[in-house]
Amino acid sequence: MKITIFITLLLLIPLYGVSQDCTDTLTGQVMDYHNKTPLENASIQILGNQKIVKTDSKGKFQIPSLCPGLYELEISHPECTTTFIKVEVDDITWIDIKLEHHLEELDEVKVVGDAVAEKTNSALEESLKLKTLEQYSSGSLGDALKELAGVSSLNTGANIVKPAIHGLNGSRVLILNDGVRMQDMEWGDEHAPNIDINAAGTISVIKGASALLYGGDAIGGVIVMEQARIPAKDTLYGKSIVNGVSNGRGGNITTELIKAFESGWYLRGQGSYKRLGDHEAPDYILSNTGVQEIGASLQFGKQLFTWGWDAKYSYYNSEIAVLRASHIGNIDDLIRGINNGQPEIIRPFTYDIQNPRQEVTHHLGKLKFYKRFEGLGKWNVQYDYQNNRRFEFDVRRGERDNQASIDLELTTHTLTTDFKLDSKELYELQFGLLGRFQENFANPLTGVRRLIPDYEKYDFGAFVTGEYRLTDEILVDAGFRYDFNRIDAKKFYQTSRWEERGYNQEFQDLIINDLGTQLLTNPVFDYHNFSTTFGAQYTENNGSVIRVNYALSQRAPNPSELFSDGLHHSAARIELGDLRIKSETSHKISASYQQDFNNWGFTLEPYANFIQDFILLEPTSVEFTIRGAFPVWEYRQTDARLLGVDAAAYVDWTNSWRTDHQFSLVKGTDTENNSALINIPAANFRNKLTFVKPEWNNFEFSLESQYVFEQNEHPENITAFSPEQQQEVLLEINTPPEAYHLLGVNSKMEFPFKNNLKLTTSLTVSNLLDTNYRDYLNRQRFFADDLGRNIILQLKLNY
Amino acid sequence: MKTTKFLSLALLTGTFLVGCSSDDNEPDPVNEEETITTMNVTLTPQGGGTTITLQSQDLDGDGPNAPNISISGDLAENTVYDGIVVLLNEAETPAENVNEEIEGEADEHQFFFVPNSSLNATIAYTDDESDYVSDETGENFTSTNPVGISFTLTTTDASTGTLAITLRHEPKKPNDGTLADAGGETDITQAFNLVIE
């Protein structure tokens, strides 16, 4: 009994910090958790004692003159999470303390979202920060990405924006949404990514196939959307943004709330709603161009340094009206549309979303688990589920307005796992596996022959990537990936089409049921694709960085390229896939030179992409039906070459004045026919003048000019016989619109209040001068001008 | 322990979901509901004579085959013909008469008959919207714009030329009778080479 009291007293004494004659010593070493690097300059403090010791260059420390007993230590380091450890001191005690030295998983960053870790070393990579994303809160992912050099978009009006990297889009651009590769029918020109831009914390764009971790088929590139990191401390915070948008007479609202605990638990909820009516060109209403978008996500999990898990569900729904005047009957209607100069149908402004329209819903569920192994690395395993439902409603005869013309349901299950060996100082190695099952169901109740058939798809992938630090200045990286894809489809062909395509010569054995005018076929195709990359990054002491990268990538044809077959009313064209299409192979060489001086800097990024068996969709001929003549767009393969350069520079003239300059150019050539490729973005030049004055409530003002050149390299127009005019007519579907110049302004101010409350107001005006223009990469350019002036007033509240 | 449990659960869920979603059912064929495969135009001479039929038939719809055109004979000089247009969807069995749908939406449809300059023939509408029962209201339309399911064709001197027949969906109504003014989307367009003798 007496002894117990004595010990308790002994224990309490040091905690109260009463000085006493003691001779015990606590020594130890503080090091990095993964690679056991000693951490210099870490502070060790005995709780309740003012005494602080620091570690030396070997990470070692010593606290002399201690009494035996139990102590609690607080260990902190500038780059690590502060840790508390209990230790029993008796005579000379040695303790090993491991701190998390990575900012990767959990850190105490207060302003989250501004730190972006690079995904590759040697490839061309750029990222958009939260600040820029918030500016585009009422727009779309594709709009925001165009801020980056080399990124453009293929539009169908203002609401359907497909991002394009270095001139390539669709299946050649992978979109990673918080670690999940989006499976949202990206094969269609008029299918935009099913993503709410407000759900992203940062977005990185890798301009090429060098990030093999994400997939081997990113011939265009990879868009990686990530969440802002959630700190591991007891906190509750959030933000709300409200936008009022003049063009479309609507707006959006988005809210995010995060609750985190020091124990590592966290909960995050986010929701957005957007509603716009008809957009307006400078001279007229763009009838039927409204949009409604709903996005919501819920995420929770536990993140500890050694292990953690994460569960997420996200929902996205959008209803998009498609310009009424762009829905046409045949080439005579198309010619009339082109010649009219303005849309044939201009109605008074309305919020109604009428036919033609699209309605898409995307559900995404994700479970992720990670574990760190001391001195070895980190293991990830993830399962994700996606369900994508797409309805397209056409202007139809009879009582069919509420009966979709296209009704597709795409379900995807993916299981991935990877291991990252990052404990060694000189090299890092990552390897992983992927298994995916996908099923597409095309509802026959549409009363319209399926454009995309029912299919099942199996994917398997394996990769290994690594990086090695050769010298202090040179870092090399390399990777290899293998992908297997099997597509097993059940498709009906019209007997006449089957024969016209010549399939009765090559694929007769695929027929499983002959219904007379239609044939049910069962094509099963396997693709084996290899991709590899290697490159180097050289950092000079004077601030310049040189990157060189080579990437070989292969992409299997998508269902649209294989199976498309039928009349596309939204484009008045007959689209034909080809069962003979095989994988395309890209060799891309890219380099970048980046140099920063005291108050200015520049980046120069040339690249060359040689693609064998490049799959493209081009108008080839004309077919006649009782409805008149239609241009036939066929998928074919050719060898292609894309050469381009992105250049960017900035100058800090004074503390307040800054200018940014950006230029992008890409040239696409069909090298087999020595002709220009279709849908290659025109050269463009962006210049921005920014004025900042932090003293005036962080006042910021910028004026931006964007000049888009005329695309002077494009495929030839085609001629067709017009039944209405009873003669051959020229179909100017490849004639590009003229060059244009747009001005925009943006201004912003911040008002901090008590309790971390902060209000940010901003005003953005795009197309300031209400300029009439049409863009080569907008599929509605035949029918109507692009958007007129748009004024966006934004209020953001951080709390 | 906890993590191991969670992990195995996650893996199992994945395997389970992947394992059981495949089925071998054959998809149902789709018969185009909205396609118009056939246009039959019957021209009956007033006061007796040989009835002439014009047909354009495109059984594979938007398939590669062009429509088949047949004309039963030559038109007589200086004759007034009563014309009737019948549209069929022969992709369905039995063939669907599309006229019913056109009539029910008479205010959203109009036929245009355009003889070229060398054909000595004129066309006049003999119906209007009020002849038809609206699908929407169940009663006859009250508007009186032409529709063109029935018409008259009046020939004069012997000649040869084309007669183009076009059906427009959602044209401007009323219009000045030309395709250019009417706009809308083309549902059918077919030219027939006619001989008047």
PDB file of C-alpha atoms in Angstrom, chain A residues 265 307 309-310 324 327-330 332-333 336 344 347 367-369 371 379 381 383 385 395-400 403 413 415 437 439 443-450 454 456 458 490 492 494 496-497 500 512-513 515 518 520 566-567 574 623-629 723-724 726, chain B residues 2-3 6-7 10-11 13-15 17-18 21-39 56-67 96 98 101-102 105 109 135-136 162 164 166 168-170 179-180 182-191:
ATOM      1  CA  TRP A 265     -12.810   9.813 -38.433  1.00  0.00           C
ATOM      2  CA  TRP A 307      -4.250   2.496 -42.197  1.00  0.00           C
ATOM      3  CA  TRP A 309     -10.684   3.429 -45.188  1.00  0.00           C
ATOM      4  CA  ASP A 310     -13.075   5.538 -47.113  1.00  0.00           C
ATOM      5  CA  ARG A 324     -34.159  23.174 -81.152  1.00  0.00           C
ATOM      6  CA  HIS A 327     -32.605  18.958 -84.827  1.00  0.00           C
ATOM      7  CA  ILE A 328     -33.041  18.468 -88.529  1.00  0.00           C
ATOM      8  CA  GLY A 329     -34.451  16.032 -91.062  1.00  0.00           C
ATOM      9  CA  ASN A 330     -31.991  15.596 -93.917  1.00  0.00           C
ATOM     10  CA  ASP A 332     -31.537  19.832 -97.367  1.00  0.00           C
ATOM     11  CA  ASP A 333     -32.517  20.924 -93.877  1.00  0.00           C
ATOM     12  CA  ARG A 336     -30.847  25.489 -95.161  1.00  0.00           C
ATOM     13  CA  GLU A 344     -34.674  28.673 -87.980  1.00  0.00           C
ATOM     14  CA  ARG A 347     -38.880  31.458 -79.604  1.00  0.00           C
ATOM     15  CA  LEU A 367     -14.944   1.640 -50.954  1.00  0.00           C
ATOM     16  CA  LYS A 368     -11.268   2.127 -50.396  1.00  0.00           C
ATOM     17  CA  PHE A 369      -8.869   0.724 -47.894  1.00  0.00           C
ATOM     18  CA  LYS A 371      -2.507   0.199 -45.090  1.00  0.00           C
ATOM     19  CA  TRP A 379      -1.069  -0.834 -50.038  1.00  0.00           C
ATOM     20  CA  VAL A 381      -7.382  -1.682 -52.494  1.00  0.00           C
ATOM     21  CA  TYR A 383     -13.859  -1.373 -55.245  1.00  0.00           C
ATOM     22  CA  TYR A 385     -19.528   0.675 -58.696  1.00  0.00           C
ATOM     23  CA  VAL A 395     -38.735  15.585 -81.566  1.00  0.00           C
ATOM     24  CA  ARG A 396     -41.002  12.697 -82.516  1.00  0.00           C
ATOM     25  CA  ARG A 397     -44.270  12.120 -84.277  1.00  0.00           C
ATOM     26  CA  GLY A 398     -47.404  10.969 -82.542  1.00  0.00           C
ATOM     27  CA  GLU A 399     -47.547  10.461 -78.806  1.00  0.00           C
ATOM     28  CA  ARG A 400     -43.861   9.723 -78.460  1.00  0.00           C
ATOM     29  CA  GLN A 403     -40.648   8.089 -75.083  1.00  0.00           C
ATOM     30  CA  HIS A 413     -17.802  -2.813 -61.329  1.00  0.00           C
ATOM     31  CA  LEU A 415     -11.689  -3.746 -58.350  1.00  0.00           C
ATOM     32  CA  PHE A 437     -16.804  -5.882 -65.521  1.00  0.00           C
ATOM     33  CA  GLU A 439     -22.584  -4.280 -68.878  1.00  0.00           C
ATOM     34  CA  ASN A 443     -33.770  -0.677 -73.800  1.00  0.00           C
ATOM     35  CA  PRO A 444     -35.797  -1.945 -76.792  1.00  0.00           C
ATOM     36  CA  LEU A 445     -38.899   0.014 -75.721  1.00  0.00           C
ATOM     37  CA  THR A 446     -37.627   3.129 -77.482  1.00  0.00           C
ATOM     38  CA  GLY A 447     -39.118   2.028 -80.780  1.00  0.00           C
ATOM     39  CA  VAL A 448     -35.872   3.095 -82.420  1.00  0.00           C
ATOM     40  CA  ARG A 449     -33.135   0.676 -83.472  1.00  0.00           C
ATOM     41  CA  ARG A 450     -30.296   0.652 -80.954  1.00  0.00           C
ATOM     42  CA  ASP A 454     -26.232  -4.696 -75.479  1.00  0.00           C
ATOM     43  CA  GLU A 456     -20.661  -7.185 -71.664  1.00  0.00           C
ATOM     44  CA  TYR A 458     -14.279  -7.549 -69.263  1.00  0.00           C
ATOM     45  CA  LYS A 490     -25.432  -8.939 -78.916  1.00  0.00           C
ATOM     46  CA  PHE A 492     -29.042  -6.610 -84.424  1.00  0.00           C
ATOM     47  CA  GLN A 494     -30.336  -4.822 -90.759  1.00  0.00           C
ATOM     48  CA  SER A 496     -29.115  -4.819 -95.953  1.00  0.00           C
ATOM     49  CA  ARG A 497     -26.528  -3.072 -93.759  1.00  0.00           C
ATOM     50  CA  GLU A 500     -23.425  -3.401 -97.535  1.00  0.00           C
ATOM     51  CA  ILE A 512     -26.985 -16.404 -84.055  1.00  0.00           C
ATOM     52  CA  ASN A 513     -30.478 -15.643 -85.264  1.00  0.00           C
ATOM     53  CA  LEU A 515     -35.042 -12.730 -88.467  1.00  0.00           C
ATOM     54  CA  GLN A 518     -32.700  -8.252 -89.231  1.00  0.00           C
ATOM     55  CA  LEU A 520     -28.946 -11.022 -84.420  1.00  0.00           C
ATOM     56  CA  GLY A 566     -27.944   4.199 -87.683  1.00  0.00           C
ATOM     57  CA  LEU A 567     -29.334   7.622 -88.148  1.00  0.00           C
ATOM     58  CA  ILE A 574     -25.802   8.153 -90.533  1.00  0.00           C
ATOM     59  CA  GLU A 623     -27.061   7.599 -98.592  1.00  0.00           C
ATOM     60  CA  PHE A 624     -30.621   8.067 -99.796  1.00  0.00           C
ATOM     61  CA  THR A 625     -33.707   7.161 -97.865  1.00  0.00           C
ATOM     62  CA  ILE A 626     -37.326   8.108 -98.215  1.00  0.00           C
ATOM     63  CA  ARG A 627     -36.520  10.995 -95.850  1.00  0.00           C
ATOM     64  CA  GLY A 628     -34.027  12.355 -98.320  1.00  0.00           C
ATOM     65  CA  ALA A 629     -30.259  12.253 -98.434  1.00  0.00           C
ATOM     66  CA  PRO A 723     -33.582  15.518-103.921  1.00  0.00           C
ATOM     67  CA  GLU A 724     -35.218  18.842-103.093  1.00  0.00           C
ATOM     68  CA  GLN A 726     -32.623  18.057-107.956  1.00  0.00           C
TER      69      GLN A 726
ATOM     70  CA  LYS B   2     -11.072  -4.810 -37.896  1.00  0.00           C
ATOM     71  CA  THR B   3      -9.301  -3.881 -41.073  1.00  0.00           C
ATOM     72  CA  PHE B   6     -13.477  -4.874 -43.628  1.00  0.00           C
ATOM     73  CA  LEU B   7     -11.135  -5.707 -46.424  1.00  0.00           C
ATOM     74  CA  ALA B  10     -15.052  -5.359 -49.612  1.00  0.00           C
ATOM     75  CA  LEU B  11     -13.351  -7.977 -51.741  1.00  0.00           C
ATOM     76  CA  THR B  13     -18.795  -7.749 -52.280  1.00  0.00           C
ATOM     77  CA  GLY B  14     -16.836  -7.011 -55.408  1.00  0.00           C
ATOM     78  CA  THR B  15     -16.545 -10.627 -56.417  1.00  0.00           C
ATOM     79  CA  LEU B  17     -21.352  -8.286 -57.782  1.00  0.00           C
ATOM     80  CA  VAL B  18     -19.065  -9.175 -60.644  1.00  0.00           C
ATOM     81  CA  SER B  21     -24.589  -9.775 -63.141  1.00  0.00           C
ATOM     82  CA  SER B  22     -24.219 -11.692 -66.353  1.00  0.00           C
ATOM     83  CA  ASP B  23     -27.162 -13.282 -68.076  1.00  0.00           C
ATOM     84  CA  ASP B  24     -27.446 -14.948 -71.412  1.00  0.00           C
ATOM     85  CA  ASN B  25     -30.843 -13.698 -72.486  1.00  0.00           C
ATOM     86  CA  GLU B  26     -31.067 -12.618 -76.058  1.00  0.00           C
ATOM     87  CA  PRO B  27     -32.091  -9.020 -76.540  1.00  0.00           C
ATOM     88  CA  ASP B  28     -35.446  -8.300 -78.160  1.00  0.00           C
ATOM     89  CA  PRO B  29     -35.398  -6.940 -81.675  1.00  0.00           C
ATOM     90  CA  VAL B  30     -36.630  -3.400 -82.157  1.00  0.00           C
ATOM     91  CA  ASN B  31     -39.086  -2.663 -84.908  1.00  0.00           C
ATOM     92  CA  GLU B  32     -38.842   0.943 -85.918  1.00  0.00           C
ATOM     93  CA  GLU B  33     -42.107   2.517 -84.835  1.00  0.00           C
ATOM     94  CA  GLU B  34     -41.674   5.874 -86.371  1.00  0.00           C
ATOM     95  CA  THR B  35     -40.136   5.101 -89.732  1.00  0.00           C
ATOM     96  CA  ILE B  36     -42.146   5.806 -92.822  1.00  0.00           C
ATOM     97  CA  THR B  37     -41.175   3.163 -95.348  1.00  0.00           C
ATOM     98  CA  THR B  38     -43.731   3.777 -98.039  1.00  0.00           C
ATOM     99  CA  MET B  39     -45.535   6.643 -99.692  1.00  0.00           C
ATOM    100  CA  SER B  56     -41.728   5.281-103.086  1.00  0.00           C
ATOM    101  CA  GLN B  57     -40.819   2.338-100.914  1.00  0.00           C
ATOM    102  CA  ASP B  58     -37.769   2.140 -98.638  1.00  0.00           C
ATOM    103  CA  LEU B  59     -38.160  -1.029 -96.614  1.00  0.00           C
ATOM    104  CA  ASP B  60     -34.821  -0.759 -94.821  1.00  0.00           C
ATOM    105  CA  GLY B  61     -35.541   2.741 -93.550  1.00  0.00           C
ATOM    106  CA  ASP B  62     -32.228   4.398 -92.737  1.00  0.00           C
ATOM    107  CA  GLY B  63     -30.410   1.323 -94.052  1.00  0.00           C
ATOM    108  CA  PRO B  64     -28.151   1.526 -97.076  1.00  0.00           C
ATOM    109  CA  ASN B  65     -30.734   0.718 -99.732  1.00  0.00           C
ATOM    110  CA  ALA B  66     -32.200   3.645-101.622  1.00  0.00           C
ATOM    111  CA  PRO B  67     -35.969   3.785-102.006  1.00  0.00           C
ATOM    112  CA  GLU B  96     -49.047   0.691 -89.877  1.00  0.00           C
ATOM    113  CA  VAL B  98     -49.006   6.585 -90.632  1.00  0.00           C
ATOM    114  CA  GLU B 101     -50.630  10.170 -86.840  1.00  0.00           C
ATOM    115  CA  ILE B 102     -50.264  12.928 -89.407  1.00  0.00           C
ATOM    116  CA  GLU B 105     -51.094  16.310 -85.624  1.00  0.00           C
ATOM    117  CA  HIS B 109     -47.446  18.718 -90.614  1.00  0.00           C
ATOM    118  CA  ASP B 135     -55.036  13.795 -81.026  1.00  0.00           C
ATOM    119  CA  GLU B 136     -54.680  16.286 -78.259  1.00  0.00           C
ATOM    120  CA  THR B 162     -40.486  15.996-111.920  1.00  0.00           C
ATOM    121  CA  ALA B 164     -41.308  16.515-105.709  1.00  0.00           C
ATOM    122  CA  THR B 166     -42.119  16.633 -99.292  1.00  0.00           C
ATOM    123  CA  ARG B 168     -42.416  18.626 -93.242  1.00  0.00           C
ATOM    124  CA  HIS B 169     -42.764  18.185 -89.508  1.00  0.00           C
ATOM    125  CA  GLU B 170     -43.248  21.340 -87.435  1.00  0.00           C
ATOM    126  CA  LEU B 179     -40.314  24.867 -98.639  1.00  0.00           C
ATOM    127  CA  ALA B 180     -37.871  27.644 -97.908  1.00  0.00           C
ATOM    128  CA  ALA B 182     -41.959  26.748 -94.212  1.00  0.00           C
ATOM    129  CA  GLY B 183     -38.754  25.361 -92.656  1.00  0.00           C
ATOM    130  CA  GLY B 184     -39.237  22.492 -90.220  1.00  0.00           C
ATOM    131  CA  GLU B 185     -37.823  19.011 -90.490  1.00  0.00           C
ATOM    132  CA  THR B 186     -38.169  16.793 -93.504  1.00  0.00           C
ATOM    133  CA  ASP B 187     -39.973  13.526 -92.786  1.00  0.00           C
ATOM    134  CA  ILE B 188     -40.227  12.463 -96.426  1.00  0.00           C
ATOM    135  CA  THR B 189     -38.970  13.855 -99.660  1.00  0.00           C
ATOM    136  CA  GLN B 190     -39.265  12.133-102.981  1.00  0.00           C
ATOM    137  CA  ALA B 191     -39.212  13.294-106.602  1.00  0.00           C
TER     138      ALA B 191
END
